mmCIF file of C-alpha atoms in Angstrom:
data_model
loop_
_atom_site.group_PDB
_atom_site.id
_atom_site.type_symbol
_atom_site.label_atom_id
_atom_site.label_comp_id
_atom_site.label_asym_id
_atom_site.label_seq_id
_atom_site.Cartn_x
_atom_site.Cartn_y
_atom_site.Cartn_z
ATOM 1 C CA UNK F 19 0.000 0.000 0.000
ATOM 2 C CA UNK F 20 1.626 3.404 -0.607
ATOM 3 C CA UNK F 21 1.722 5.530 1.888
ATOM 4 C CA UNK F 22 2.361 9.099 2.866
ATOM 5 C CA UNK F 23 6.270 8.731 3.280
ATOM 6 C CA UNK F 24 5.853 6.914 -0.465
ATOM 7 C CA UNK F 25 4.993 10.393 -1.592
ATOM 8 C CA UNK F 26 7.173 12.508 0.390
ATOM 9 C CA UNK F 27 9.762 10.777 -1.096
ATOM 10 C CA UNK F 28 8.865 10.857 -4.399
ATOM 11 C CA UNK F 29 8.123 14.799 -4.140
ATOM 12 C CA UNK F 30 11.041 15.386 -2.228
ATOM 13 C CA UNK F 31 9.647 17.048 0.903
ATOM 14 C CA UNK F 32 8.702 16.206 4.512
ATOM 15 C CA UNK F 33 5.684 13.833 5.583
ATOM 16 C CA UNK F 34 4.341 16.514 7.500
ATOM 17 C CA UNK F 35 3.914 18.494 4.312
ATOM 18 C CA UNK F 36 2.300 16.004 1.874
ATOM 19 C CA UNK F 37 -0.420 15.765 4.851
ATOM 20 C CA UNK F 38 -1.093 19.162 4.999
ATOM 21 C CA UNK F 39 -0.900 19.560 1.145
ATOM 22 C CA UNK F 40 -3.981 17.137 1.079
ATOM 23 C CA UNK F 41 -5.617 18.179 4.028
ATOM 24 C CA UNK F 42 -5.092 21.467 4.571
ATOM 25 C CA UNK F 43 -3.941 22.733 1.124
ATOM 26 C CA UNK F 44 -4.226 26.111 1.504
ATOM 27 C CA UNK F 45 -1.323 25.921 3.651
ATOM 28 C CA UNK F 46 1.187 24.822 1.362
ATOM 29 C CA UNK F 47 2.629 26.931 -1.892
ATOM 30 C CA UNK F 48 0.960 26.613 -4.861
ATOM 31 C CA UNK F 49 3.903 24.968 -6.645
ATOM 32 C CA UNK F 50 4.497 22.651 -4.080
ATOM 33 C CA UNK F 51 1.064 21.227 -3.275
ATOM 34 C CA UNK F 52 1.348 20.916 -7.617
ATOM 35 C CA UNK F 53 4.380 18.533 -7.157
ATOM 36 C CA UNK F 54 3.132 16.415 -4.302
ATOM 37 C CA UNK F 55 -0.521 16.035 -5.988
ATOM 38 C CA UNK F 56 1.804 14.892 -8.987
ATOM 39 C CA UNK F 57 3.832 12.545 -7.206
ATOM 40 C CA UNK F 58 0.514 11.249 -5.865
ATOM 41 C CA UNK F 59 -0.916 10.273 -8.738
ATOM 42 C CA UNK F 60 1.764 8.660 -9.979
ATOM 43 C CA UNK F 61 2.214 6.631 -7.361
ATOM 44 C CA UNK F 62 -1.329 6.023 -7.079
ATOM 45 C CA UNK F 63 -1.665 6.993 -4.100
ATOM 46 C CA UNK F 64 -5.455 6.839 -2.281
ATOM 47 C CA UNK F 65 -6.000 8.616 1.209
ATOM 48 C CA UNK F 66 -6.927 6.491 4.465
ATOM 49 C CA UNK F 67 -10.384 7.962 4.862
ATOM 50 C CA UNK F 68 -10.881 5.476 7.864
ATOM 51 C CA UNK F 69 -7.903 7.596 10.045
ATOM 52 C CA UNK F 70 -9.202 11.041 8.166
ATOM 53 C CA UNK F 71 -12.665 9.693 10.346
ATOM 54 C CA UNK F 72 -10.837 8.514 13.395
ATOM 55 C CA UNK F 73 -8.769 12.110 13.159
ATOM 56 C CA UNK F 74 -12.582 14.634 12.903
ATOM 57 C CA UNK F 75 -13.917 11.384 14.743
ATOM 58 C CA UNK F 76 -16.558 11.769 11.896
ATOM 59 C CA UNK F 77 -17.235 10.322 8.415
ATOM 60 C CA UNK F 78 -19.218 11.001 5.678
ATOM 61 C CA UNK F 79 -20.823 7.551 5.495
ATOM 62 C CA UNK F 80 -23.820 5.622 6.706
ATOM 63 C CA UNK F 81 -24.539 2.094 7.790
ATOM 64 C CA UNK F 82 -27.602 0.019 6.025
ATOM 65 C CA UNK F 83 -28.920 -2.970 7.648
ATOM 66 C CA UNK F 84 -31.294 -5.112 5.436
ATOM 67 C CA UNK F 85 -32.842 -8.443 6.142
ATOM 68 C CA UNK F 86 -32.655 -10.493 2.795
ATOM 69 C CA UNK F 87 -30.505 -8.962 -0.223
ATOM 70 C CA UNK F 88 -32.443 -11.300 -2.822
ATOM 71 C CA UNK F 89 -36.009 -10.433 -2.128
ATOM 72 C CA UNK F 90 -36.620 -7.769 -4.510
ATOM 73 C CA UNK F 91 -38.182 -5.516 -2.120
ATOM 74 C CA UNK F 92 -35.326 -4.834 -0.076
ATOM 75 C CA UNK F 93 -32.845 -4.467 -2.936
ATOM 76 C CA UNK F 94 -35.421 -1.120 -3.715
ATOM 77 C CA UNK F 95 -35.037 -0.413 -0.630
ATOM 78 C CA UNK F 96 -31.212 -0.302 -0.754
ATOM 79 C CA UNK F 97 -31.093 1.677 -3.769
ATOM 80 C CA UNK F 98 -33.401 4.563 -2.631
ATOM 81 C CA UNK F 99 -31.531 4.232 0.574
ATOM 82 C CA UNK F 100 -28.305 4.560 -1.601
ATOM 83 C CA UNK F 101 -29.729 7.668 -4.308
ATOM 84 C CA UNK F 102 -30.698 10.103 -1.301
ATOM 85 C CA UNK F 103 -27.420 9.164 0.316
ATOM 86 C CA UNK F 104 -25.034 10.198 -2.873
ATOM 87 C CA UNK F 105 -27.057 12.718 -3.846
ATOM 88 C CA UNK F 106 -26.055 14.454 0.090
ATOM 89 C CA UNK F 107 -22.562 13.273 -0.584
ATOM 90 C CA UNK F 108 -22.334 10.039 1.474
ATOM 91 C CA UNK F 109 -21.600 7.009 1.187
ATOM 92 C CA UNK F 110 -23.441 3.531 2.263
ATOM 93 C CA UNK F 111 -22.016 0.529 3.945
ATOM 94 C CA UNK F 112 -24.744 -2.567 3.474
ATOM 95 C CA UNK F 113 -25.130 -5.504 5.300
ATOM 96 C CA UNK F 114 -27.136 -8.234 5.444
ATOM 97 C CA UNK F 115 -28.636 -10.693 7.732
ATOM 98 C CA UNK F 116 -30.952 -13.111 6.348
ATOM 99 C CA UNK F 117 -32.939 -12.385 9.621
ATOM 100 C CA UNK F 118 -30.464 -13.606 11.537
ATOM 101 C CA UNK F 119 -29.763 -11.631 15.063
ATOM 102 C CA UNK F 120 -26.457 -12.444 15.591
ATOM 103 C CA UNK F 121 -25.236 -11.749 12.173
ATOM 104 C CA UNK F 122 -26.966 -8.166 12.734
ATOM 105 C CA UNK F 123 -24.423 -8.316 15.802
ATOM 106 C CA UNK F 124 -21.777 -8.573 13.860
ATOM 107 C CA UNK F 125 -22.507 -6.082 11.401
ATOM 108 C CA UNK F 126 -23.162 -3.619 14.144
ATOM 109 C CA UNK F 127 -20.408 -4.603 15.426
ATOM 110 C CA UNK F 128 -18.365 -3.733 12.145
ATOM 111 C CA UNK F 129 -19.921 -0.540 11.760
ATOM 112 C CA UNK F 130 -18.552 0.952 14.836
ATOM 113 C CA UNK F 131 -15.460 0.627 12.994
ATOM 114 C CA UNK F 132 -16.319 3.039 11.049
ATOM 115 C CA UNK F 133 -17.592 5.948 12.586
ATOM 116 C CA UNK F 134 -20.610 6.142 10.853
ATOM 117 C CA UNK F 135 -22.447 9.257 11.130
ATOM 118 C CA UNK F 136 -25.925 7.601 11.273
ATOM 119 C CA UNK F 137 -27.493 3.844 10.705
ATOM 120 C CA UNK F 138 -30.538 2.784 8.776
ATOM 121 C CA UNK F 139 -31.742 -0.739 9.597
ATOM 122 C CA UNK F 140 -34.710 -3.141 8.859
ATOM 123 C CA UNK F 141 -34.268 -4.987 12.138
ATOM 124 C CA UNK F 142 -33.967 -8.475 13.325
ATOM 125 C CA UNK F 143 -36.319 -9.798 16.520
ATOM 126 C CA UNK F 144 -33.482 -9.123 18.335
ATOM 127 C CA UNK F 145 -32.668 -5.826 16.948
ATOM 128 C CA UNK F 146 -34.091 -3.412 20.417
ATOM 129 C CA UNK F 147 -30.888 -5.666 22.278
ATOM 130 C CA UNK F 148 -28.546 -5.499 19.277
ATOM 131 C CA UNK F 149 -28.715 -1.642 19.373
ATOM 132 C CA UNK F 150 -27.852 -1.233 22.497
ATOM 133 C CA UNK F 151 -24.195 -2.052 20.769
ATOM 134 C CA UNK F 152 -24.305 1.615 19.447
ATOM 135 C CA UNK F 153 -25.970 3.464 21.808
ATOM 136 C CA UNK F 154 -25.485 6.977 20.588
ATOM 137 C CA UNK F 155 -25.517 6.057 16.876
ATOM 138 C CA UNK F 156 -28.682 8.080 15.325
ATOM 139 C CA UNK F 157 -30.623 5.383 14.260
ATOM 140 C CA UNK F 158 -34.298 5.081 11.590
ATOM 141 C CA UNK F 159 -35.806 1.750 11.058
ATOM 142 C CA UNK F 160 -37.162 1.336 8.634
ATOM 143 C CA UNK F 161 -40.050 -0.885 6.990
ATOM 144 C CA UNK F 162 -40.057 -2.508 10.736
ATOM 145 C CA UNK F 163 -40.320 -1.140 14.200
ATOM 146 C CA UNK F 164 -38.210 -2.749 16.707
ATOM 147 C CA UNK F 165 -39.630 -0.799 19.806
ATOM 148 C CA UNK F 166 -35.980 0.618 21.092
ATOM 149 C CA UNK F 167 -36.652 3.846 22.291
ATOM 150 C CA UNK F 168 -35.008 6.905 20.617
ATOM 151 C CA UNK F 169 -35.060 5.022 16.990
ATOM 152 C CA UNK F 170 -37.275 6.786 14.318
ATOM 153 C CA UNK F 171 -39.030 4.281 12.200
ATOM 154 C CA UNK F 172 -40.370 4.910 8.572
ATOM 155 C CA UNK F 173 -42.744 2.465 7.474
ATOM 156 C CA UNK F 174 -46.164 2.061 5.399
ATOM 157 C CA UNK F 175 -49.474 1.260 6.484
ATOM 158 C CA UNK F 176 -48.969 -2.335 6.871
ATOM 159 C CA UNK F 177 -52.764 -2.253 8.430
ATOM 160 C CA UNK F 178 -54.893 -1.033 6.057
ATOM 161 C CA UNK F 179 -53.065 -2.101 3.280
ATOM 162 C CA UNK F 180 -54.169 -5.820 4.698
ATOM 163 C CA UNK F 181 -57.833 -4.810 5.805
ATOM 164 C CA UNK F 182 -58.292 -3.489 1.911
ATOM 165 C CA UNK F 183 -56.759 -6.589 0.038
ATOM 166 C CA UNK F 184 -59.159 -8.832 2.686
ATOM 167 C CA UNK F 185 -61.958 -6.508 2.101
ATOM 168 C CA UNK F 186 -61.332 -6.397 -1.920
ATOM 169 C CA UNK F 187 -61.883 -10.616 -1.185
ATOM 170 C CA UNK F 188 -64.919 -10.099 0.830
ATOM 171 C CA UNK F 189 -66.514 -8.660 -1.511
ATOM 172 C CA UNK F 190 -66.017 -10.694 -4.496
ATOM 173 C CA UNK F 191 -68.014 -13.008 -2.316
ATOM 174 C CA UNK F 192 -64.859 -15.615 -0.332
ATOM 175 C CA UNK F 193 -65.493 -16.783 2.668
ATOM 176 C CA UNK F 194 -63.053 -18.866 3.657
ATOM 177 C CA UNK F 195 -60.227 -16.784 3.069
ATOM 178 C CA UNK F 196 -56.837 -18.601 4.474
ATOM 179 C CA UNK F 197 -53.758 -15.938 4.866
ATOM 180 C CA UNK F 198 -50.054 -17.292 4.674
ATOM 181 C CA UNK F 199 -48.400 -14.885 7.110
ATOM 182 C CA UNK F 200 -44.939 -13.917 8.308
ATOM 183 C CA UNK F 201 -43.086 -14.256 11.670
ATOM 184 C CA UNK F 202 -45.170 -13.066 14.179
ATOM 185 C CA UNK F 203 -42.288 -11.707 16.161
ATOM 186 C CA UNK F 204 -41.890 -8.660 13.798
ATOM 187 C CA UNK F 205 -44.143 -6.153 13.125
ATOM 188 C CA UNK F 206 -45.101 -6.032 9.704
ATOM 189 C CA UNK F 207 -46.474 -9.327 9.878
ATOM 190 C CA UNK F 208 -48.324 -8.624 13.497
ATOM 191 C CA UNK F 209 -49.821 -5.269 11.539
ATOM 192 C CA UNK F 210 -51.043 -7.493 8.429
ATOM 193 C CA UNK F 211 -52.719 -10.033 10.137
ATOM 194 C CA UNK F 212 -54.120 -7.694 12.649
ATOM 195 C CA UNK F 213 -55.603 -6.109 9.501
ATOM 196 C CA UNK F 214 -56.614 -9.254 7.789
ATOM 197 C CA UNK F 215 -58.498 -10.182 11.211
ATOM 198 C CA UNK F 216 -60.180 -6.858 11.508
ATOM 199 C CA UNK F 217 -61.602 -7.079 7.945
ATOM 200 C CA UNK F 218 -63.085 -10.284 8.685
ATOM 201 C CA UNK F 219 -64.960 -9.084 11.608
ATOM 202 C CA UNK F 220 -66.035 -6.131 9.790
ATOM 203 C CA UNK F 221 -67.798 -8.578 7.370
ATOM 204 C CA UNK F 222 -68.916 -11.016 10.346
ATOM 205 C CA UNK F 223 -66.660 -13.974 9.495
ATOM 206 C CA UNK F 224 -65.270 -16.387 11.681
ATOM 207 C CA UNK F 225 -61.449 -16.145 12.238
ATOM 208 C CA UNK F 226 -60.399 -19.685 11.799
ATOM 209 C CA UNK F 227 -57.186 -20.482 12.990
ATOM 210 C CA UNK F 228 -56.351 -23.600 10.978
ATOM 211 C CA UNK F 229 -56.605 -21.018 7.940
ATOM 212 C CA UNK F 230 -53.837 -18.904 8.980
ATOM 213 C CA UNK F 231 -50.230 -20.458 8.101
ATOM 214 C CA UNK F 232 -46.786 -19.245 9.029
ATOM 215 C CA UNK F 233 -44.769 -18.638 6.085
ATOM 216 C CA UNK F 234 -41.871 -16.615 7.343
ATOM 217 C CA UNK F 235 -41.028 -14.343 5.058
ATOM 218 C CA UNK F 236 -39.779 -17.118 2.874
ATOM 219 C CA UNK F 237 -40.814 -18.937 -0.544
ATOM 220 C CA UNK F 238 -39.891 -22.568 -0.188
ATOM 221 C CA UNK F 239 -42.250 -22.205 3.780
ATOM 222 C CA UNK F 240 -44.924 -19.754 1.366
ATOM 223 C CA UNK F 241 -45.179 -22.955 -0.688
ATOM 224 C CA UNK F 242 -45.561 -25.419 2.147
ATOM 225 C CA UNK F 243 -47.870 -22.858 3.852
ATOM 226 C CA UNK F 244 -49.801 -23.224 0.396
ATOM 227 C CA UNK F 245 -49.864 -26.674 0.080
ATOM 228 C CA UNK F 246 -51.196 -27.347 3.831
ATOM 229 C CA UNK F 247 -54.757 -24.814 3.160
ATOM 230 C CA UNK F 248 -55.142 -26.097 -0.243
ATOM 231 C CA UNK F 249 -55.607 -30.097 1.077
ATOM 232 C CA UNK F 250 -57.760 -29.570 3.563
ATOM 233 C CA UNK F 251 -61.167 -31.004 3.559
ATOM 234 C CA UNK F 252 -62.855 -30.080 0.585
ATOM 235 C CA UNK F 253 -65.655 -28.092 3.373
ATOM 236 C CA UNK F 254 -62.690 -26.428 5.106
ATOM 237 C CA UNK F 255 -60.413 -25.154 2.305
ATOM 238 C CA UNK F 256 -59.983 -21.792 1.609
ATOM 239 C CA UNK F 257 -61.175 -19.794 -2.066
ATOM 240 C CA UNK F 258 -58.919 -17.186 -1.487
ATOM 241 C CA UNK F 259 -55.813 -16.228 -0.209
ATOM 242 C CA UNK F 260 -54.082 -13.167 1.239
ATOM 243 C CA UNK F 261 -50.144 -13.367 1.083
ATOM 244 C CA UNK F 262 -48.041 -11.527 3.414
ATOM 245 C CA UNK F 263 -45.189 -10.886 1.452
ATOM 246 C CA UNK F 264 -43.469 -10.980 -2.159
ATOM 247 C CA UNK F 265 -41.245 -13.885 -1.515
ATOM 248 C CA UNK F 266 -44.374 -15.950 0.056
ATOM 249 C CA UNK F 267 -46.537 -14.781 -2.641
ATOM 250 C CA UNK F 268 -43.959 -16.581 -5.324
ATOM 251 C CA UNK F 269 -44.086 -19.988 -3.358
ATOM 252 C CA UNK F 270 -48.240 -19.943 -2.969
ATOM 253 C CA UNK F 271 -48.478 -19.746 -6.683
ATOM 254 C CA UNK F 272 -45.662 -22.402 -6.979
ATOM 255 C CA UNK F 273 -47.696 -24.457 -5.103
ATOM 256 C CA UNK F 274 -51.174 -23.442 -7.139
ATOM 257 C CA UNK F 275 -49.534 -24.709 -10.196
ATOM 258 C CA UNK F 276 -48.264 -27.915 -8.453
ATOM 259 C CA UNK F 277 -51.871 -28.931 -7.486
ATOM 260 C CA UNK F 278 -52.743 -27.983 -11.107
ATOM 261 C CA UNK F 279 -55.399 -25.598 -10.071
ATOM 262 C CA UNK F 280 -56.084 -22.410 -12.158
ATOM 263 C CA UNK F 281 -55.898 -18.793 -10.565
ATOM 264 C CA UNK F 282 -58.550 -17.546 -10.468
ATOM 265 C CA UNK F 283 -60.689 -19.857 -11.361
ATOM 266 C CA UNK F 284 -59.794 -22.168 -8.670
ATOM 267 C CA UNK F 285 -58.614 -19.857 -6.261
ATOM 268 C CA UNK F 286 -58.267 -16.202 -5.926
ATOM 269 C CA UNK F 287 -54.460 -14.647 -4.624
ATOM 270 C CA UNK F 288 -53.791 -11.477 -3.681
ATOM 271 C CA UNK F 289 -50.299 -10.750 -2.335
ATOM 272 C CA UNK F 290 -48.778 -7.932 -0.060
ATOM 273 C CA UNK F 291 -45.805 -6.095 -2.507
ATOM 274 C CA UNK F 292 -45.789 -5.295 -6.061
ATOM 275 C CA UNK F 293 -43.183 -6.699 -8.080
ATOM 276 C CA UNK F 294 -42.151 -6.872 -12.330
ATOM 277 C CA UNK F 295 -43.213 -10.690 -12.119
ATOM 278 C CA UNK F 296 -46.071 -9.946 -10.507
ATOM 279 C CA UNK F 297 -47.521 -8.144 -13.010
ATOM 280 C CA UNK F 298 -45.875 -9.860 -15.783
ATOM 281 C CA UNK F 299 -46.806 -13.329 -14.708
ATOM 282 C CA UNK F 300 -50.054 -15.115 -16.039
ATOM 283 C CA UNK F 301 -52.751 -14.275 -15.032
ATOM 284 C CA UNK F 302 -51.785 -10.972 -13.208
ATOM 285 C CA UNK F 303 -51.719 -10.440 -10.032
ATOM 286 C CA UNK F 304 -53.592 -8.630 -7.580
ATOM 287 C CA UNK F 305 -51.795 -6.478 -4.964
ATOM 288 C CA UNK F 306 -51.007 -4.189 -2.117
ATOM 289 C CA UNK F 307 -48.279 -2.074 -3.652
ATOM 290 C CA UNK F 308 -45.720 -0.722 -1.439
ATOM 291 C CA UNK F 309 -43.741 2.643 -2.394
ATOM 292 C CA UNK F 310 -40.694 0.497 -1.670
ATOM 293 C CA UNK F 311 -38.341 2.859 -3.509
ATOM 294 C CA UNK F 312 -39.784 5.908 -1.884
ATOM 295 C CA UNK F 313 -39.497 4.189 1.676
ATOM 296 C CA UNK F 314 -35.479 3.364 1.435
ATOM 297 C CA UNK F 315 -35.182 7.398 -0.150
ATOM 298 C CA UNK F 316 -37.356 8.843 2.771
ATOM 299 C CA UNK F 317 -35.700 7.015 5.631
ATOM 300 C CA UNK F 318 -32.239 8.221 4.424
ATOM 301 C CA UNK F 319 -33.191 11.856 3.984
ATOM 302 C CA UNK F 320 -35.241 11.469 7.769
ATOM 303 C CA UNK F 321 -31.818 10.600 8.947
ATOM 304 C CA UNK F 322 -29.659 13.105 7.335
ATOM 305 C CA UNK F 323 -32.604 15.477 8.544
ATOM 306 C CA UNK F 324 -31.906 14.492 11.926
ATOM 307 C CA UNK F 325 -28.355 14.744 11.456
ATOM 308 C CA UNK F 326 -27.914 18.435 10.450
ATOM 309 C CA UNK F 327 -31.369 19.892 12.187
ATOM 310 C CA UNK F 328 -31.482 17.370 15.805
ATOM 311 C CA UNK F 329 -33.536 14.462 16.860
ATOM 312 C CA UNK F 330 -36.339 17.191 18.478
ATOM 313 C CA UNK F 331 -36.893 18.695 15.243
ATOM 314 C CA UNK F 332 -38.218 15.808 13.145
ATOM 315 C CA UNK F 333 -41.509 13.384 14.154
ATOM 316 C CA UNK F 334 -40.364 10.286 15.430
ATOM 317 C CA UNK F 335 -42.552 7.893 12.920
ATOM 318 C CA UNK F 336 -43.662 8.367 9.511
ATOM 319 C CA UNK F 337 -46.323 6.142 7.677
ATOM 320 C CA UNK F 338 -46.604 5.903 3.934
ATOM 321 C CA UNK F 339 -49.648 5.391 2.162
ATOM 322 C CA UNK F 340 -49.539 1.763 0.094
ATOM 323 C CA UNK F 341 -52.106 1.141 -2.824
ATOM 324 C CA UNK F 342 -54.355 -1.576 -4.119
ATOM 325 C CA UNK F 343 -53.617 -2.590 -7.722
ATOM 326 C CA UNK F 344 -56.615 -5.098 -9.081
ATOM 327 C CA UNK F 345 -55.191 -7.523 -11.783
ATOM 328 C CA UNK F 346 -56.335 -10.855 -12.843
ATOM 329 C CA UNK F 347 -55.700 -13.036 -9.916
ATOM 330 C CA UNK F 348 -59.175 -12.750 -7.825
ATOM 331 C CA UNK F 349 -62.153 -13.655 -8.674
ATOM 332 C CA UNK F 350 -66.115 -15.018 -6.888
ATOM 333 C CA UNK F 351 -65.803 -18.327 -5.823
ATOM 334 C CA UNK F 352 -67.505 -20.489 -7.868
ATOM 335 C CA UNK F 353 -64.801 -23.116 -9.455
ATOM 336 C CA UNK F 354 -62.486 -24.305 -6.573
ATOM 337 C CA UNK F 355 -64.308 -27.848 -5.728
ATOM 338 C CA UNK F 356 -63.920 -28.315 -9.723
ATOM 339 C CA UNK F 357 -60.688 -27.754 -10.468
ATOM 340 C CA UNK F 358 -59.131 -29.832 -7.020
ATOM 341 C CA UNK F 359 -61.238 -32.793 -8.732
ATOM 342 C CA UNK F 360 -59.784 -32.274 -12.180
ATOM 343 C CA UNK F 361 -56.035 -32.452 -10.803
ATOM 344 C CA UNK F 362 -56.961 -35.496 -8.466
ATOM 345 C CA UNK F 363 -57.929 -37.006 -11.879
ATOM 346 C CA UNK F 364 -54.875 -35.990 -13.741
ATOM 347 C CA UNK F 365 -52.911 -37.498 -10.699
ATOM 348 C CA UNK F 366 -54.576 -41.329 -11.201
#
């Protein structure tokens, strides 16, 4: 690695110079700061901006925290996270941690290495202990609320976003409308199903718990999840159901096509985030539509916000609005019995 002496040497002056030159230029004669910027390029030479931070004991970066790098969703997230950061001058530093607490440890962990000047995270179950690793850290979650106190949270109305795509069910006629939800120790799912339940009581139905699955936020459980409602007792299974997330939504439909029943013929879907396949795939589907991009943007400039104008200043959560987008995928219930019967024949 070349270092500072590298370049002293190679202009021909002192250490102490070079560092001023480069730090401090206006300190140094024109001609000389020309040389040593010369030499440095030459040499290739790149400045330490880790002991530049540890020196202001400040950086111009931020940490990001995200939960699962391949679900579409939070890659948006990252990159409006990432355009409102550059566009202040600041870089990102992104982890991920497949929901895993400890390896949010560890990246906290790593952060502090860095003097970060602020951390956005979509946090673990265990993220109100993890935090307490960086205590005076400004902090936003968002997408998920964690419950430590101090932390802002952006997020969207995970609520009514459910009771509407229920509803929008409802009254298409389903009654037995099974929902495949997510860990129940985080609060997007707790907020969905909350909003799924109070949608059936608004419409006086039942809340049946055999028709309410845990999925976990993944496809390959979304598809087991699936499978389970769907071979129930013919009098028992679901017409409809409501997915709580993208990655769940995939494996339902997965395991739709694997009982070879039709959608929505057979069975109506409606899942909770948009995505390109989802409107792409055949037949369409029906959503709650999250401003995903707008979310990651918002949380960064709510931190930056809270960087330059203090914590006081700024509300301490922030709800976005989410949308209902009606495609192809729901439908009245009047073919499910018929199409389970056609596969079962297929399957002899």
């Amino acid at each position: 690695m070349i270092s500072l002496d590298d370049v002293a040497k190679r202009a021909q002056v002192s250490t102490a110079t070079v560092s001023r030159a480069l730090s401090r230029p206006e300190m140094v004669a024109e001609a000389t700061r020309e040389r040593i910027l010369q030499a440095a390029r030459e040499l290739g030479y790149q400045p330490n901006q880790l002991a530049r931070s540890l020196r202001q004991r400040s950086s111009r970066t931020l940490g990001l925290i995200i939960t699962d790098i391949l679900n579409p969703f939070h890659a948006t997230l990252a990159k409006g996270v990432q355009d409102a950061a550059e566009k202040h001058n600041y870089t990102v530093f992104l982890f991920n941690t497949d929901e895993d607490p400890e390896k949010e440890q560890r990246a906290l962990n790593a952060l502090r290495g860095h003097l970060p000047q602020g951390l956005l995270i979509v946090p673990t179950p265990k993220a109100k202990e993890n935090l307490k690793l960086v205590p005076k850290l400004p902090t936003v979650e968002l997408d998920r609320s964690s419950g430590t106190p101090g932390v802002r949270t952006v997020m969207v109305d995970n609520l009514g976003g459910a009771r509407t795509a229920v509803q929008h069910l409802i009254g298409l006629g389903h009654r037995r409308i099974g929902m495949i939800v997510g860990r129940l120790d985080i609060s997007t799912a707790v907020e969905r199903h909350q909003g799924y339940r109070e949608a059936l009581a608004a419409a006086g139905i039942p809340y049946l718990e055999q028709l309410v699955l845990p999925g976990n936020h993944r496809e390959e459980d979304g598809r087991k999840a699936a499978l389970a409602l769907l071979t129930l007792p013919p009098e028992a299974r679901p017409t409809a159901l409501f997915v709580g997330n993208n990655e769940m939504t995939v494996g339902a439909v997965l395991a739709v096509r694997e009982l070879g029943l039709r959608i929505p013929q057979d069975l109506s879907i409606v899942g909770f985030d948009d995505s390109r396949w989802a409107a792409t795939m055949h037949p369409a589907l029906t959503v709650v539509a999250q401003p995903t991009y707008e979310l990651g943007f918002l949380a960064c400039e709510t931190l930056l916000s809270s960087l330059s104008r203090g914590q006081a200043a700024l509300p301490t959560s922030i709800r976005l609005d989410v949308s209902f987008i009606v495609r192809e995928s729901t439908a009245p219930p009047d073919g499910f019995s018929h199409g389970l019967k056609r596969q079962r024949r297929r399957s002899h």
